[in-house]
Coordinates of C-alpha atoms in Angstrom, one line a residue:
Chain H
G102 CA 2.9 -33.3 -13.1
Q103 CA 4.6 -32.3 -16.3
N104 CA 3.5 -34.1 -19.5
I105 CA 4.3 -34.1 -23.2
D106 CA 2.0 -36.0 -25.6
Q107 CA 2.8 -37.1 -29.1
P108 CA 1.3 -39.8 -31.3
T109 CA 3.4 -43.0 -31.0
E110 CA 3.5 -43.8 -34.7
M111 CA 2.4 -42.2 -38.0
T112 CA 2.6 -43.4 -41.6
A113 CA 2.8 -41.2 -44.7
T114 CA 3.6 -41.5 -48.4
E115 CA 6.7 -40.3 -50.2
G116 CA 6.1 -36.8 -51.6
A117 CA 3.1 -36.1 -49.3
I118 CA 2.8 -33.8 -46.3
V119 CA 2.6 -34.9 -42.7
Q120 CA 1.8 -33.0 -39.5
I121 CA 3.1 -34.4 -36.1
N122 CA 1.4 -32.9 -33.1
C123 CA 2.7 -32.3 -29.6
T124 CA 0.7 -31.1 -26.7
Y125 CA 2.2 -30.2 -23.4
Q126 CA 1.4 -29.4 -19.8
T127 CA 4.5 -28.1 -18.0
S128 CA 5.5 -25.9 -15.1
G129 CA 6.2 -22.7 -17.0
F130 CA 7.4 -22.4 -20.6
N131 CA 10.7 -21.3 -22.0
G132 CA 10.6 -22.7 -25.5
L133 CA 9.8 -25.8 -27.4
F134 CA 12.3 -27.9 -29.4
W135 CA 11.9 -30.5 -32.1
Y136 CA 14.5 -33.1 -32.8
Q137 CA 14.9 -35.8 -35.4
Q138 CA 16.3 -39.2 -34.4
H139 CA 17.0 -41.9 -37.0
A140 CA 17.0 -45.5 -35.7
G141 CA 20.2 -46.3 -33.8
E142 CA 21.4 -42.7 -33.9
A143 CA 21.5 -39.6 -31.8
P144 CA 18.8 -36.9 -31.8
T145 CA 19.6 -33.9 -34.0
F146 CA 18.1 -30.5 -33.6
L147 CA 15.4 -29.4 -36.1
S148 CA 13.6 -26.3 -34.7
Y149 CA 13.0 -24.0 -31.7
N150 CA 9.8 -22.0 -31.0
V151 CA 9.3 -19.6 -28.1
L152 CA 6.7 -17.2 -29.6
D153 CA 3.4 -18.1 -31.1
G154 CA 3.3 -18.7 -34.8
L155 CA 5.0 -20.6 -37.6
E156 CA 8.8 -21.0 -38.1
E157 CA 9.7 -22.3 -41.6
K158 CA 13.0 -24.0 -42.4
G159 CA 13.1 -25.5 -45.8
R160 CA 10.8 -28.5 -46.0
F161 CA 10.2 -28.5 -42.3
S162 CA 8.0 -26.0 -40.4
S163 CA 7.1 -25.8 -36.7
F164 CA 4.1 -24.1 -35.2
L165 CA 3.5 -23.0 -31.6
S166 CA 0.4 -21.9 -29.7
R167 CA 1.3 -21.2 -26.1
S168 CA -2.2 -20.6 -25.0
K169 CA -3.3 -24.0 -26.2
G170 CA -0.1 -25.8 -25.1
Y171 CA 0.3 -27.1 -28.6
S172 CA 2.9 -27.4 -31.3
Y173 CA 3.2 -29.2 -34.6
L174 CA 6.0 -30.2 -36.9
L175 CA 5.0 -30.1 -40.6
L176 CA 7.1 -32.0 -43.1
K177 CA 6.5 -31.3 -46.8
E178 CA 7.6 -33.2 -49.9
L179 CA 8.4 -36.3 -47.8
Q180 CA 11.4 -38.3 -48.7
M181 CA 12.4 -41.8 -47.6
K182 CA 15.2 -40.4 -45.5
D183 CA 12.6 -38.6 -43.4
S184 CA 11.7 -42.0 -41.8
A185 CA 12.7 -41.4 -38.2
S186 CA 11.4 -40.6 -34.8
Y187 CA 10.5 -37.0 -34.0
L188 CA 11.0 -35.8 -30.5
C189 CA 9.2 -32.8 -28.9
A190 CA 10.8 -31.2 -25.9
V191 CA 9.6 -28.3 -23.7
M192 CA 11.9 -26.2 -21.5
D193 CA 10.1 -25.5 -18.3
S194 CA 10.4 -22.6 -15.8
N195 CA 13.5 -24.2 -14.3
Y196 CA 15.1 -24.3 -17.8
Q197 CA 15.0 -28.1 -17.7
L198 CA 13.9 -30.0 -20.8
I199 CA 10.8 -32.2 -20.6
W200 CA 10.8 -34.8 -23.4
G201 CA 7.9 -36.5 -25.2
A202 CA 8.3 -40.2 -26.0
G203 CA 8.7 -39.4 -29.7
T204 CA 6.6 -40.1 -32.9
K205 CA 7.9 -42.8 -35.2
L206 CA 7.3 -41.7 -38.8
I207 CA 7.2 -44.4 -41.4
I208 CA 7.4 -43.2 -45.0
K209 CA 6.0 -45.6 -47.7
P210 CA 6.9 -45.3 -51.4
Chain Z
N127 CA 35.0 -30.6 -35.7
A128 CA 34.4 -33.7 -33.5
G129 CA 31.4 -32.3 -31.5
V130 CA 30.4 -34.6 -28.7
T131 CA 32.4 -37.9 -28.4
Q132 CA 31.1 -40.8 -26.4
T133 CA 32.7 -44.1 -25.6
P134 CA 32.2 -47.0 -25.7
K135 CA 29.4 -47.5 -28.3
F136 CA 28.4 -50.8 -26.8
Q137 CA 28.9 -52.4 -23.4
V138 CA 27.7 -55.5 -21.6
L139 CA 28.1 -55.7 -17.8
K140 CA 27.2 -58.3 -15.2
T141 CA 25.1 -57.2 -12.3
G142 CA 27.2 -55.5 -9.6
Q143 CA 30.0 -54.4 -12.0
S144 CA 31.0 -50.8 -12.2
M145 CA 32.1 -48.8 -15.3
T146 CA 32.5 -45.3 -16.6
L147 CA 31.0 -43.9 -19.7
Q148 CA 33.2 -41.3 -21.3
C149 CA 32.0 -38.0 -22.8
A150 CA 34.0 -35.2 -24.3
Q151 CA 33.1 -32.1 -26.3
D152 CA 35.3 -29.7 -28.2
M153 CA 32.8 -26.8 -28.6
N154 CA 33.7 -25.1 -25.3
H155 CA 30.1 -25.7 -24.1
E156 CA 29.4 -24.8 -20.5
Y157 CA 26.4 -27.1 -20.2
M158 CA 26.7 -30.9 -20.3
S159 CA 24.2 -33.6 -19.5
W160 CA 23.6 -37.3 -19.5
Y161 CA 20.3 -38.9 -20.6
R162 CA 19.0 -42.4 -20.8
Q163 CA 16.6 -43.4 -23.5
D164 CA 14.2 -46.4 -23.0
P165 CA 11.6 -47.7 -25.4
G166 CA 8.3 -45.9 -25.1
M167 CA 9.6 -43.2 -22.9
G168 CA 11.0 -39.7 -23.4
L169 CA 14.7 -39.0 -22.7
R170 CA 15.3 -38.9 -19.0
L171 CA 17.9 -36.6 -17.5
I172 CA 20.4 -38.4 -15.2
H173 CA 22.8 -35.7 -14.2
Y174 CA 23.9 -32.3 -15.6
S175 CA 26.6 -29.7 -15.2
V176 CA 26.5 -26.0 -15.9
G177 CA 30.3 -25.6 -15.8
A178 CA 33.5 -27.1 -14.5
G179 CA 33.3 -28.1 -10.9
I180 CA 29.5 -27.9 -10.8
T181 CA 27.1 -30.9 -11.1
D182 CA 23.5 -31.5 -10.2
Q183 CA 21.0 -34.3 -10.2
G184 CA 18.4 -34.8 -12.9
E185 CA 15.2 -36.9 -12.9
V186 CA 16.8 -40.3 -12.4
P187 CA 20.2 -39.9 -10.7
N188 CA 20.2 -43.0 -8.4
G189 CA 23.0 -45.5 -9.2
Y190 CA 25.0 -42.9 -11.2
N191 CA 27.8 -40.5 -10.3
V192 CA 29.3 -37.7 -12.4
S193 CA 32.2 -35.2 -12.1
R194 CA 33.2 -32.2 -14.2
S195 CA 36.8 -31.4 -13.6
T196 CA 37.3 -29.7 -17.0
T197 CA 35.0 -28.0 -19.4
E198 CA 35.5 -30.7 -22.0
D199 CA 34.9 -33.9 -20.1
F200 CA 31.8 -35.2 -18.3
P201 CA 32.1 -38.9 -17.4
L202 CA 29.2 -40.9 -16.1
R203 CA 30.0 -43.7 -13.5
L204 CA 27.7 -46.6 -12.8
L205 CA 28.5 -47.7 -9.3
S206 CA 27.0 -51.2 -9.2
A207 CA 25.2 -52.1 -12.4
A208 CA 21.7 -53.4 -12.2
P209 CA 19.5 -54.9 -15.0
S210 CA 17.2 -51.8 -14.7
Q211 CA 20.2 -49.7 -16.0
T212 CA 20.0 -51.5 -19.3
S213 CA 19.4 -48.6 -21.7
V214 CA 20.9 -46.3 -24.3
Y215 CA 22.8 -43.5 -22.8
F216 CA 23.4 -40.1 -24.5
C217 CA 25.7 -37.4 -23.5
A218 CA 24.7 -33.9 -24.7
S219 CA 26.1 -30.4 -24.5
S220 CA 25.0 -26.8 -25.3
N221 CA 26.3 -23.3 -24.7
G222 CA 23.7 -23.0 -21.9
R223 CA 21.4 -20.3 -23.4
E224 CA 17.7 -21.1 -23.3
N225 CA 17.3 -21.2 -27.1
S226 CA 20.5 -23.2 -27.7
P227 CA 19.9 -26.8 -28.9
L228 CA 21.6 -29.8 -27.4
H229 CA 24.3 -31.5 -29.3
F230 CA 24.3 -35.2 -28.7
G231 CA 27.0 -37.8 -28.7
N232 CA 26.4 -41.0 -30.7
G233 CA 25.2 -43.0 -27.6
T234 CA 26.2 -46.0 -25.6
R235 CA 24.1 -49.1 -25.7
L236 CA 24.5 -50.7 -22.3
T237 CA 23.2 -54.2 -21.4
V238 CA 23.3 -55.4 -17.8
T239 CA 22.8 -59.2 -17.3

């Protein structure tokens, strides 16, 4: 079956750096997405990776290794507003998105 | 630019009642979809559409119907509500290209008693 694994919850300190990992086993691969979801709100798009390597977008970076079935989202200079759930989703060979359960990130002052 | 508009935001139904969740987008997106989100689980696809007049089943379609008569609208119908359908429902759209992100509506929190 298809599976996406992410840690359920992580805690970090304001101003620090945190890495949220995502491992996947899917039928084919057509890209990996990261979304941010604040409590009670809709998911919003953060990043897309389809080739191996690091994509940087301001304080957020996303890394992909297709051979290892692994991605991570790196958040730098953490702010209180970064407290949210982070969802990893992989597009499979049928161009359907398979979603992880999300990682709840708690930022402490 | 409104994006994806979902109504209602909250709904309480009794078991056996039916209702329609409305979804409209103004981005001329071909692809539209409905997801449900339950605690501890990833988003699960209920139904999706790749264009007007075309719909298909997702991972958890039972108990739900959809139609796509226009590009803009994609309503989700609950035929006979059950407590297992208590969830948060999201409508999402994209332009259909593989690297295109989904744009989500604000969600409908549905409780079935």
